Each structure stands twice: as C-alpha cells, then as structure tokens.
Short mmCIF file of C-alpha atoms and ligand atoms in Angstrom, two decimals:
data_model
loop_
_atom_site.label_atom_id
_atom_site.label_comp_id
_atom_site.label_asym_id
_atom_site.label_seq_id
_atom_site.Cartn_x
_atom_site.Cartn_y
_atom_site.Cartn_z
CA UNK A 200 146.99 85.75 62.29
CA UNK A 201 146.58 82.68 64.01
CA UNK A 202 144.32 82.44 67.13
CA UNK A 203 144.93 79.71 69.67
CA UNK A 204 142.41 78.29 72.16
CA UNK A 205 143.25 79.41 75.54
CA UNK A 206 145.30 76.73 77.02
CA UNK A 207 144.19 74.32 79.19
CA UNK A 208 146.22 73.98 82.90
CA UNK A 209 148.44 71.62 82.79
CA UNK A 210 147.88 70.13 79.17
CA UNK A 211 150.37 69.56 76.76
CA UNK A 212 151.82 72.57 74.13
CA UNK A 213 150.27 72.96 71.41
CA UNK A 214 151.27 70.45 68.12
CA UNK A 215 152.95 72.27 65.37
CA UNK A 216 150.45 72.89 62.45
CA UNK A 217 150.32 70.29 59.73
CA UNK A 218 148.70 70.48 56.57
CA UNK A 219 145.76 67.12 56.04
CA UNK A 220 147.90 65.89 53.20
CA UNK A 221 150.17 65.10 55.35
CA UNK A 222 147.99 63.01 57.50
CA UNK A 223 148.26 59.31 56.76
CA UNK A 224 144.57 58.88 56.44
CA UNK A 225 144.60 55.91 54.42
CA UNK A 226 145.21 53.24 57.61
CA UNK A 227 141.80 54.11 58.28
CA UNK A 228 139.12 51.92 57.46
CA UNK A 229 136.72 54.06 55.02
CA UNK A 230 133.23 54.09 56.22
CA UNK A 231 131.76 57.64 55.84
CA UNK A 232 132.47 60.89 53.84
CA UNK A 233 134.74 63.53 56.22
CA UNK A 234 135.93 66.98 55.23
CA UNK A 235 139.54 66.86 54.41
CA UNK A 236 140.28 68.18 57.89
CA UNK A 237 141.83 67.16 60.92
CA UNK A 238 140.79 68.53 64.30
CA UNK A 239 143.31 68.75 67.54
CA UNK A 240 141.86 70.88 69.87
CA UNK A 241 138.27 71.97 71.07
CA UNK A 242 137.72 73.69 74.24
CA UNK A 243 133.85 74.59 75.35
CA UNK A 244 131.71 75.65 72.09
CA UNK A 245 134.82 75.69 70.02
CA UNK A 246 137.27 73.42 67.68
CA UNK A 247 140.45 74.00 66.17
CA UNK A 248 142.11 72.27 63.27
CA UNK A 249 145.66 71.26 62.89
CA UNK A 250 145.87 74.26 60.56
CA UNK A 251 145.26 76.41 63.66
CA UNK A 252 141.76 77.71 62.29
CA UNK A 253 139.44 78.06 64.60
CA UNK A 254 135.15 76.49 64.06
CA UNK A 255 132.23 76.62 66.27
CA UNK A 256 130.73 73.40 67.11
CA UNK A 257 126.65 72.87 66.77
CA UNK A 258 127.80 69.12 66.05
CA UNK A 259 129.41 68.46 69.49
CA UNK A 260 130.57 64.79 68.78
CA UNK A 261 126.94 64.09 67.38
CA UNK A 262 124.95 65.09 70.39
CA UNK A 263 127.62 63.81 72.99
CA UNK A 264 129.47 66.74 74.52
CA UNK A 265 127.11 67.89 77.17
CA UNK A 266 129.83 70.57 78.31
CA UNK A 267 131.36 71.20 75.24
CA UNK A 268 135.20 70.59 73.98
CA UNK A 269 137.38 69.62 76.78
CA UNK A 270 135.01 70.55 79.85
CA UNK A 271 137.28 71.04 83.54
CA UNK A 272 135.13 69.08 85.33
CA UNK A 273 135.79 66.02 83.08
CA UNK A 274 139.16 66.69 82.49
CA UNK A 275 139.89 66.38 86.59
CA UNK A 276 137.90 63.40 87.08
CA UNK A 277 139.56 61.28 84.74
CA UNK A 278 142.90 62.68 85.59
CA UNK A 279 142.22 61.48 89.54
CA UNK A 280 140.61 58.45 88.45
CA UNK A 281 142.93 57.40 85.81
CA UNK A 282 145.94 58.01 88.97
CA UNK A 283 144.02 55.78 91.51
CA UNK A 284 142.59 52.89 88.95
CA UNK A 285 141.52 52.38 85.81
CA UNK A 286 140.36 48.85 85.15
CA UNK A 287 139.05 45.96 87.22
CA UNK A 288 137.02 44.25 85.08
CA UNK A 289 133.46 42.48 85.20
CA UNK A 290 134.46 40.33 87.85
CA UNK A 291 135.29 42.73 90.83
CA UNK A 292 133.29 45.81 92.09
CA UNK A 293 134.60 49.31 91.98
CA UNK A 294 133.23 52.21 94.00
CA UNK A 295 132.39 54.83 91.03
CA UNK A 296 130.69 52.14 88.93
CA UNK A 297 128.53 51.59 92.23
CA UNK A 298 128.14 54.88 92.49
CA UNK A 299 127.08 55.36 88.60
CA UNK A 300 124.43 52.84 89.16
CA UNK A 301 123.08 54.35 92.21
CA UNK A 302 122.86 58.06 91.01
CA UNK A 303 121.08 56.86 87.75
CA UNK A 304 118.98 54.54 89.21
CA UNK A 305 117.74 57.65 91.70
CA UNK A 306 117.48 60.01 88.61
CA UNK A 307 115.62 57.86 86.84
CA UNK A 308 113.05 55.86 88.99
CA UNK A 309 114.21 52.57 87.42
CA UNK A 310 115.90 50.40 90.05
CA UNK A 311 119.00 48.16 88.27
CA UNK A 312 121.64 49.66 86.03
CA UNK A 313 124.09 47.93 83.74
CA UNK A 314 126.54 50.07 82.38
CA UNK A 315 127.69 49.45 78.50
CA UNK A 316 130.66 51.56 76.30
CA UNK A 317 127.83 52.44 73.23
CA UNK A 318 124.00 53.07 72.77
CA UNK A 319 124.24 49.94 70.63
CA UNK A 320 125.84 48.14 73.35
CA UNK A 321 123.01 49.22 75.57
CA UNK A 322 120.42 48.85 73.12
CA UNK A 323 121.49 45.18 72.77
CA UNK A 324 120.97 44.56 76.21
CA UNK A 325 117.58 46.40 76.55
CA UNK A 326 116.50 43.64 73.57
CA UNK A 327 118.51 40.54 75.50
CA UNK A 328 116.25 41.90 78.45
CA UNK A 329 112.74 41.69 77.02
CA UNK A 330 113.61 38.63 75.21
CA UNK A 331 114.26 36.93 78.39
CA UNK A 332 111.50 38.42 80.07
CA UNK A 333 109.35 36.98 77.00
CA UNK A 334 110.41 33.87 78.03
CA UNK A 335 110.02 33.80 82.28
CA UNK A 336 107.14 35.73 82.02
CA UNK A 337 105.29 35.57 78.61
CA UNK A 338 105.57 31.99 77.47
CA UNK A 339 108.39 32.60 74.52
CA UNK A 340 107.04 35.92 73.05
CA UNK A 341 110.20 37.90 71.60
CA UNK A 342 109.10 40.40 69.39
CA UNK A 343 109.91 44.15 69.63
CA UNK A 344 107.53 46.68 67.64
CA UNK A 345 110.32 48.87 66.92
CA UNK A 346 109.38 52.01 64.08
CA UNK A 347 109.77 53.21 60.45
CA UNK A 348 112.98 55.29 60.65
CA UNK A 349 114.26 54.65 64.09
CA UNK A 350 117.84 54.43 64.99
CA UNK A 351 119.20 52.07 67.83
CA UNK A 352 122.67 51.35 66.74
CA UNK A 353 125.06 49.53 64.46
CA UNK A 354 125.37 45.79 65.84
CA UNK A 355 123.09 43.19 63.71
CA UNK A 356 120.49 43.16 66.18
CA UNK A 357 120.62 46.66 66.84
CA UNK A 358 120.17 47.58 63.20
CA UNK A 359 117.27 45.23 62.89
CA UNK A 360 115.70 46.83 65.14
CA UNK A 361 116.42 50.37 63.27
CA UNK A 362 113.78 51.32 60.75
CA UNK A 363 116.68 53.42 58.80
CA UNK A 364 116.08 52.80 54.84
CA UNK A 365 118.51 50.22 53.39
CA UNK A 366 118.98 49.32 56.99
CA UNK A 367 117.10 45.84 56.14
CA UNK A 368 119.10 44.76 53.08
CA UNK A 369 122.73 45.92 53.93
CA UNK A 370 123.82 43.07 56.07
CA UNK A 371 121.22 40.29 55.52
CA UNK A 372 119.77 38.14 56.79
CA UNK A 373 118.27 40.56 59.57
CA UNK A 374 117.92 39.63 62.97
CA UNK A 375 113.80 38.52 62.90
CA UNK A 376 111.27 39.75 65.98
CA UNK A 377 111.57 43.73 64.79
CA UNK A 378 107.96 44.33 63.41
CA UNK A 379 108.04 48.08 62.09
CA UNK A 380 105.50 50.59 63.08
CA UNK A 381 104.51 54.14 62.01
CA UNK A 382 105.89 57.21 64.88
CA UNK A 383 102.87 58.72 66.63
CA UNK A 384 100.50 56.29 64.72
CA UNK A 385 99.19 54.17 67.92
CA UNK A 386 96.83 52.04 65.21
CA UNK A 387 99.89 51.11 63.75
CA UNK A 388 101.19 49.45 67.14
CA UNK A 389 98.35 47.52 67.74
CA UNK A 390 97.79 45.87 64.44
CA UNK A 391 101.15 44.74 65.00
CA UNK A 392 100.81 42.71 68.91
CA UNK A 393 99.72 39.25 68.59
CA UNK A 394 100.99 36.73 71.34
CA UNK A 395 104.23 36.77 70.46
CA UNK A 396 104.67 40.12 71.02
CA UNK A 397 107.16 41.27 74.45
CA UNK A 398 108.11 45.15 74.21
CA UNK A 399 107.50 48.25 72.14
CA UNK A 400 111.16 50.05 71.57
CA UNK A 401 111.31 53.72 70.67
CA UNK A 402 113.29 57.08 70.63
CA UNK A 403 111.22 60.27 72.18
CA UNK A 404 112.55 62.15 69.34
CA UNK A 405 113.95 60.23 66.52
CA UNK A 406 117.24 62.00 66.15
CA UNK A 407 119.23 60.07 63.06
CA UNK A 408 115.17 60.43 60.97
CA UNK A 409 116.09 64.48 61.47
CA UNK A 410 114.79 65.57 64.40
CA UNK A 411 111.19 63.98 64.40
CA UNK A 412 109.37 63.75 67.65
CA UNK A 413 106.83 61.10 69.58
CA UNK A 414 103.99 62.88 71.10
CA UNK A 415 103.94 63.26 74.02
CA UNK A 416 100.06 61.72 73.84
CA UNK A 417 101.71 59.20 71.79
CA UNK A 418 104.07 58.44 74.56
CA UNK A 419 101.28 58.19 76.93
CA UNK A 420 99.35 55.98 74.88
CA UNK A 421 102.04 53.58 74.38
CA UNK A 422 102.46 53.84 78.13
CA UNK A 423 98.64 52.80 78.40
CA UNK A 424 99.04 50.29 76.08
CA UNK A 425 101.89 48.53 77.57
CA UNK A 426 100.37 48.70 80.25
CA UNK A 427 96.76 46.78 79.75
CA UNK A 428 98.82 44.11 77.98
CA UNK A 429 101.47 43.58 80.23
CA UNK A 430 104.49 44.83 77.70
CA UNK A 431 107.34 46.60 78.34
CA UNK A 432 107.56 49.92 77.23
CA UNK A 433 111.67 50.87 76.02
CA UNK A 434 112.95 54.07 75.79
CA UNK A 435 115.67 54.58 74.14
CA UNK A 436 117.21 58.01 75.01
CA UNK A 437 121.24 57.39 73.77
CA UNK A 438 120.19 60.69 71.55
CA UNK A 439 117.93 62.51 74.20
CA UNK A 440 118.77 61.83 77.34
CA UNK A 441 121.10 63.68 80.24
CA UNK A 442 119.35 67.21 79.87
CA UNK A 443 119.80 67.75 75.88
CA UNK A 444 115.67 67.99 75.41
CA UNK A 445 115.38 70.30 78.19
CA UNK A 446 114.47 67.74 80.86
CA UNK A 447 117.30 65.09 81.81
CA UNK A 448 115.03 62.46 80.19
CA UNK A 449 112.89 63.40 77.41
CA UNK A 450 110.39 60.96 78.15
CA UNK A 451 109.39 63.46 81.41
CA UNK A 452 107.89 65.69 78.86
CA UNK A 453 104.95 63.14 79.02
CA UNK A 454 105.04 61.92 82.52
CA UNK A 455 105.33 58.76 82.03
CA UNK A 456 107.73 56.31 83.45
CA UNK A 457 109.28 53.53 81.01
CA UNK A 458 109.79 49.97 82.19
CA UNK A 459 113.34 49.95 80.82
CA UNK A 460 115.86 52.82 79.08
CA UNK A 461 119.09 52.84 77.81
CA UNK A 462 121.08 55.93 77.46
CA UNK A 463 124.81 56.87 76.11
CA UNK A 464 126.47 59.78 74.54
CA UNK A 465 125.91 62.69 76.55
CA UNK A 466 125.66 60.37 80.00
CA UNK A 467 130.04 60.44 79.25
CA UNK A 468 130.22 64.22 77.66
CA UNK A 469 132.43 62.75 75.36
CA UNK A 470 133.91 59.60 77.39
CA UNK A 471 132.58 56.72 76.11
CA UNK A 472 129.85 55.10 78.27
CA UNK A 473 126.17 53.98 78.23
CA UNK A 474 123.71 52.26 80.38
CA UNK A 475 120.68 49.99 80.33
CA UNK A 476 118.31 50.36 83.39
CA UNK A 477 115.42 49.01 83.92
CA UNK A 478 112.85 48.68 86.98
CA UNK A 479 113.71 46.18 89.42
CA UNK A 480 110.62 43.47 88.84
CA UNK A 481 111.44 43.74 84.60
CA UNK A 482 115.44 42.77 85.54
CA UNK A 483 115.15 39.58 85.07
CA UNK A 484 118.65 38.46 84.14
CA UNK A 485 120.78 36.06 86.11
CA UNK A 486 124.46 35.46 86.32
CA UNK A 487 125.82 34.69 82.73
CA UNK A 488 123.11 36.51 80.82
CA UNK A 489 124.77 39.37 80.17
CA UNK A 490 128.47 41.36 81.07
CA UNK A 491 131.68 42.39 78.80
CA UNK A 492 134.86 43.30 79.93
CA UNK A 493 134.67 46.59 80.31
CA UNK A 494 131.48 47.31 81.57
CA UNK A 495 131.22 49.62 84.77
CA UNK A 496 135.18 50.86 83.92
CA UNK A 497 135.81 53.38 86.84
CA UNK A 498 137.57 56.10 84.06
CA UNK A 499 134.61 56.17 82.49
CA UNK A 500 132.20 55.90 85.05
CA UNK A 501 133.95 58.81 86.92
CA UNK A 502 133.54 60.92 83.30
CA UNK A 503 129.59 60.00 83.77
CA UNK A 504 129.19 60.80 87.35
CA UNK A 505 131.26 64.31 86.99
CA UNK A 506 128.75 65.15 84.12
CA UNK A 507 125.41 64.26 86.18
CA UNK A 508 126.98 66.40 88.52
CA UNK A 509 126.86 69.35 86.68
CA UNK A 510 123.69 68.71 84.33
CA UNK A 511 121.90 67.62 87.91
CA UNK A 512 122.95 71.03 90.01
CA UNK A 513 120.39 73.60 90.65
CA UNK A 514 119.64 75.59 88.08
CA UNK A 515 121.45 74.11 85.34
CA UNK A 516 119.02 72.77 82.99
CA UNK A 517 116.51 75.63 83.78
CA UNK A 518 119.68 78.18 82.38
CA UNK A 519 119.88 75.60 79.54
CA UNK A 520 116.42 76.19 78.12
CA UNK A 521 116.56 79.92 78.22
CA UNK A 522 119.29 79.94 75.99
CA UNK A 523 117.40 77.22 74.29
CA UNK A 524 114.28 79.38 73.89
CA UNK A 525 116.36 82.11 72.42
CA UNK A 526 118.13 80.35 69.58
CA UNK A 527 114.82 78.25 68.66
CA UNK A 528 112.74 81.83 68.46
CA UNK A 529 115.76 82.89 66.19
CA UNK A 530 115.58 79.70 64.09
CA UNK A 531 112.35 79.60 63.78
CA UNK A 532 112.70 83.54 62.51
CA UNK A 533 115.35 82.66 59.76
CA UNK A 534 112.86 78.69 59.11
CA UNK A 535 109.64 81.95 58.24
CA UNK A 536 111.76 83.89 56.16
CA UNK A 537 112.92 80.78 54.44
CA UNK A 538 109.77 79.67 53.57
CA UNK A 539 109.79 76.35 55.96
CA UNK A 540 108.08 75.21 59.01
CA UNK A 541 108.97 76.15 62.64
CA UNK A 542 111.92 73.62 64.25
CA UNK A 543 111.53 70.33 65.23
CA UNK A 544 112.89 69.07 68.72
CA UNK A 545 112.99 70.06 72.04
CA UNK A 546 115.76 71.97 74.07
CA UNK A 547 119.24 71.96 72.32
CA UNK A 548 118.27 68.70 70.35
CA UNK A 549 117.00 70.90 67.30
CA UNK A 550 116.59 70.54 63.28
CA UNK A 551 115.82 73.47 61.01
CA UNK A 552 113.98 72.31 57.97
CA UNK A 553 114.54 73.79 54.24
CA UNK A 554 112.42 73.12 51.66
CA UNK A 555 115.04 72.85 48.60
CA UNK A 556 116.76 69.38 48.11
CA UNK A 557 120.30 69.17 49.16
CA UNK A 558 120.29 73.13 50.67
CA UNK A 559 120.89 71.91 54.03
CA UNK A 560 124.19 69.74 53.11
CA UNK A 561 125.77 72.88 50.64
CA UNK A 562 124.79 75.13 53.65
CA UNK A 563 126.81 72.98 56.39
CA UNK A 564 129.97 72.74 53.94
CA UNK A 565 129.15 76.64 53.18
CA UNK A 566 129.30 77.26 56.92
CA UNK A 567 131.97 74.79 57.84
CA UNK A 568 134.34 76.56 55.01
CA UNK A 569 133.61 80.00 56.15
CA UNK A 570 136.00 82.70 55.98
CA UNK A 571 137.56 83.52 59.04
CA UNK A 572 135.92 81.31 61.57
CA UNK A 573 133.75 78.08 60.72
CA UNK A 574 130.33 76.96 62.10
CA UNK A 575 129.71 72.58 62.16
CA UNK A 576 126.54 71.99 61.71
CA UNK A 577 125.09 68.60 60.80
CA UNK A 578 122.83 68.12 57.53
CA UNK A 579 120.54 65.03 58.83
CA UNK A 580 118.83 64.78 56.05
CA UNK A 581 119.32 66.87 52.49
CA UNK A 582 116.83 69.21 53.25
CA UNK A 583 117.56 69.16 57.35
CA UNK A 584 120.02 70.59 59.41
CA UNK A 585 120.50 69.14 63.13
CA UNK A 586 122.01 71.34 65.85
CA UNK A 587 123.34 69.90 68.48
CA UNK A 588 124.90 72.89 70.50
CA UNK A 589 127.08 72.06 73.97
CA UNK A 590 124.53 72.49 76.76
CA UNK A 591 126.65 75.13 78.05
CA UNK A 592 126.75 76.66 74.81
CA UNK A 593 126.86 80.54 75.80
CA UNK A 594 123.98 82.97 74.75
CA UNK A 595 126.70 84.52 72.77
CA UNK A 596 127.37 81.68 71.32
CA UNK A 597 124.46 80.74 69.95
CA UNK A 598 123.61 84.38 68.76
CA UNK A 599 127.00 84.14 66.65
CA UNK A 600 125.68 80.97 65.09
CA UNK A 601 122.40 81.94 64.22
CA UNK A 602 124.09 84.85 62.84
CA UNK A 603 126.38 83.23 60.75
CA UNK A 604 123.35 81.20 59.68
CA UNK A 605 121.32 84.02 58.77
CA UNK A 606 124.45 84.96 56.65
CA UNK A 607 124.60 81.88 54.76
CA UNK A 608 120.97 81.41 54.17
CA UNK A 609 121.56 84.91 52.44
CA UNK A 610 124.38 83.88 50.30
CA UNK A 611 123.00 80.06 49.28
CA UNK A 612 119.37 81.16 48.60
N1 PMP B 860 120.26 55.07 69.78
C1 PMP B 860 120.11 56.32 69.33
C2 PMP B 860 118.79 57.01 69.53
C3 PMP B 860 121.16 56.98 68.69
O1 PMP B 860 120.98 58.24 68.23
C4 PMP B 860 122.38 56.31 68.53
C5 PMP B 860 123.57 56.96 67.84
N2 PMP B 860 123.30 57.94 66.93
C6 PMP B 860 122.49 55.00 69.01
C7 PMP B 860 121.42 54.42 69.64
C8 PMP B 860 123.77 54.23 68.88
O2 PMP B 860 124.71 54.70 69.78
P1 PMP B 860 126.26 54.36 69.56
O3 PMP B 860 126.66 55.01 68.27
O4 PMP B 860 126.94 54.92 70.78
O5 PMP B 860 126.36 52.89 69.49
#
C-alpha cells in the first residue's frame, strides 16, 4: 500500500510513479556515486521517491535543511517574494538583502555582510578579504594556515585551502599561501607564521573529516594568538552555523568572537545562499574588489531571513538540544554496545564511530534499503556515520531512527 506525504496547500498533485530506469540520468554530468533512486517529495523529517516509498532523512541535503523537507515558513516567503521581485542584481539595493545583512550582522557581532550563493563562494571571499588586508595593513603577507583535513569548498582556491587527501594533486597546480596545520595542535600553528603570514582559517567542527571537533581551548588559543600578532582569525561555519551545534554559531561554545565568518547551507534551509561577514575595521574592500550577479538575490535572501526567524525565536534552539541530548545519550548507548567511542559533534551535527572498516557505508545502504520505510544516513568516512537530522526533527523522530539503527547494527554485526 502506498503512503503519500500529506499534501502541501496549494502545491501541485502528486507525479505519477516512475520507475529510475526510466529516468534519463545520463545528461548528467557524473561526479559522485548515487543510489539508483530518484526523490520527488520530502516534507519535514521525511522523503519520498518517485516509486512512492517513503525514507527518513538524517542527511537533510548534507546539513542544509534546518526545518526539514519543504518547511511552511519557507515555502510562503519565497512564494510572496518570488510575486513581488526576484532579481535586481549587484548594482541596485533591495530591501530583504538589506535586511539579511542587518539581522546577521546583529546575530553575529561582526559589522559588514556580503551575501554569496555557496560556502565556497563565501569562503573565496573570506580569502580575497585577508589577502587584501595583507596588503593595506601587513605589507604583502597572504598566507592562510588553513588544517590537515579541512573542508572549505570546491573552487581552486577553495580546495587549496582544504586539507582533504588527494585534495592537493587533483587539479594542480594548487593555489600557493595554504600552509597546513594539525586541528587542536596550537604548536603546529605557530611553527607555521613567519611574516608573510595574514589569517588562520578553520571549521569549529570539521564536518567533511567526520565529525572532528576544535577545542574549544583550541579556539581560544587561536583567538589569543591572532590576537598578539595582529591576524585574523576565520571561521568558517558553512557546516556549523545557524543553530545545527546547539548554539547559532558554534564558535559561541568558546566565547570567542572571530574577526571574519562565512556561513551557507542551513543560513537558506535548503535555498541556496551564503554569506561572508566580517567586523567593520577587517572590511577592507572597496568598490570592484568583490560582487557577482546574484549576490544579495531577494528570493533567496527572503528564504534566509524566514529561517533566522524561526531558528532565532524564543525557545527554539533550547527545544533543539533536548531532543539533541536524547538521541546523542541513545547513540552513544548503541557506539558502548558496539564496542566504539562516545559521538563526536555537538547538537544535531553528530557522527557515530564503528570500529570495522567499511561497516558504516554497508550500514547506510542497509538502512537506506530497508523494508518498509528507509532511514538516509551519511557514511563520512568508512568507519563513520554523520547525522545530520532537521533541527525540527521530532523526538519521535529521532527515537524511530535510533531504533532502526539499533536494528541494523543487530543485523550487520
Ligand atoms: N565549508 C564547509 C565547512 C563545508 O562543509 C562545505 C560543504 N560541505 C563548504 C564550505 C562548501 O560549501 P558549498 O558546497 O555550498 O560550496
């Protein structure tokens, strides 16, 4: 029997079922391995394939659906938006880019905004930022320490800056001025600074390395650091930013503040957006520096501000990491009975870690091909699996997951 997501007000009728052969995948480019699946519908926790069956979603777009499949909140703002106007590019204002700006720029202490469409986008402009600042305010110095097994994106400079194995030899030559240092290793950063050193660039938690945190006395003695030398300390929190950690920035944990941070996925819940901010006396670029067509799009920004509207209210994030509490306790049950160490990751940014090679990728197929409903969940690494729940996610929810987990762990051991 077929079960249907409940339908959506005002959205179109459902598309008649259709078997993945008879999808013409091959005008896609090829550039990862997918599951011979095709998805057309999600609504909150859940996903539905165009066979009709019916998944629940730990995977969430890779960290970017703050509220889940098709959220109501989202869904009206780009509907109103989209009927009063969509683009006016770089060269004119429009009122909810403005307001974007202002309501990160209050959230987050740091006083200019530039809003990009990826993390890499935003990433690149964190880097064009402290490479001009190198050159106003530190007589030419350009290099970034950047660390082992970081991720910051897919554009040549971004990737440079990445410390993701093969990373340095796929598309060589590199980008230079990306010296590689060792996560929560604060020798490792200052054997690195010499005088032509500008910024250190890092994730809170590393979330493409599996789930692998910064200290938070790392964090502060980076902060210390950048401080007594006069760098700039970048965050980037594309991954773990906009409430998934369990603060809305997850470099709060440590009380510091960074001098510049870029953000993305969850910021548009799905809607493609990012941003670079930075504080006011680091922004030093001028007209021409920097832009792109469609940076500060109003659909997009009106996505953004609609989800900071909800993460932001009273009481959401604190609900948030109760549920959060819950499922870790329970993953860190089934991680002891499994033989591995407690989770790694904060709030609903989370990785479970198994000790046999290549468990963590049968049990996410295992899971994924389920019978009766399936469970996404994302195998990092071979011996990793990432969760990534919707912050909404529903105690219910989550207790369904870990208990299709438990299941699985049963059946694969
Ligand atoms: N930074 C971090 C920490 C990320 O996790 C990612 C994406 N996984 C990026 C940057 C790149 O973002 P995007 O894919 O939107 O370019």
């Amino acid at each position: 029997m077929l079960q249907t997501l409940p339908p959506v007000a005002g959205s179109m009728p459902l598309a008649p079922l259709q078997a993945f052969a008879d999808f013409p995948i091959h005008a896609l480019m090829p550039f990862t391995q997918r599951p011979q699946l095709v998805f057309t519908e999600g609504r909150g926790s859940w996903l539905q394939d165009s066979q009709g069956r019916r998944y629940l979603d730990l995977v969430q777009g890779w960290a970017v659906n703050t509220l889940g499949h098709a959220p109501p909140e989202i869904a009206a703002a780009l509907a109103d938006q989209a009927g009063r106007l969509l683009h006016v590019g770089p060269g004119l204002h429009n009122a909810p880019a403005i307001a974007l700006a202002e309501r990160l720029t209050a959230l987050s202490g740091l006083g200019r905004c530039f809003l990009a469409g990826s993390g890499a986008e935003a990433n690149e402009g964190a880097i064009k930022l402290a490479r001009k600042f190198g050159r106003k305010k530190r007589g030419g110095a350009h290099e970034i320490i950047t660390f082992r097994n970081a991720f910051h994106g897919r554009t040549l400079a971004t990737m440079s800056a990445s410390g993701k194995p093969g990373f340095d030899t796929m598309f060589a030559p590199q980008v230079p001025g990306f010296p590689k240092a060792t996560l929560n290793d604060i020798g490792s950063v200052t054997a690195l600074i010499g005088p032509g050193t500008v910024a250190v660039m890092l994730e809170p938690i590393q979330g493409e390395a599996g789930v692998v945190e910064a200290t938070p006395d790392f964090l502060r003695a980076l902060r210390r650091l950048c401080n007594e030398l006069g760098l700039l300390l970048i965050v980037d929190e594309v991954q773990t930013g906009i409430g998934r950690t369990g603060t809305l920035f997850a470099h709060q944990r440590a009380g510091i503040t960074p001098d510049v941070m870029t953000l993305g996925k969850g910021l548009g819940g799905g809607v493609p957006i990012a941003a670079l901010l930075a504080k006011d006396e680091v922004c030093c670029f001028e007209p021409g520096d920097q832009g792109g067509t469609y940076t500060g799009n109003p659909l997009v920004c009106a996505a953004a501000l609609a989800v900071l509207q909800v993460v932001t209210a009273t009481g959401f994030i604190d609900a948030m990491n109760e549920r959060a509490t819950q499922f870790r306790d329970g993953l860190d049950a089934l991680a002891l009975r499994e033989g591995g160490p407690p989770c790694s990751g904060q709030g609903l940014l989370l990785a479970l870690e198994l000790p046999q090679p290549g468990r963590a990728q049968r049990l996410a197929d295992a899971l994924r091909e389920r019978p009766g409903q399936g469970l996404l969940l994302n195998a990092v690494r071979p011996e990793r699996l990432r969760l990534m729940p919707a912050l909404n996610a529903t105690t219910a929810e989550l207790a369904l997951a870990l208990a299709w987990l438990d299941e699985a762990l049963h059946a694969t051991a």
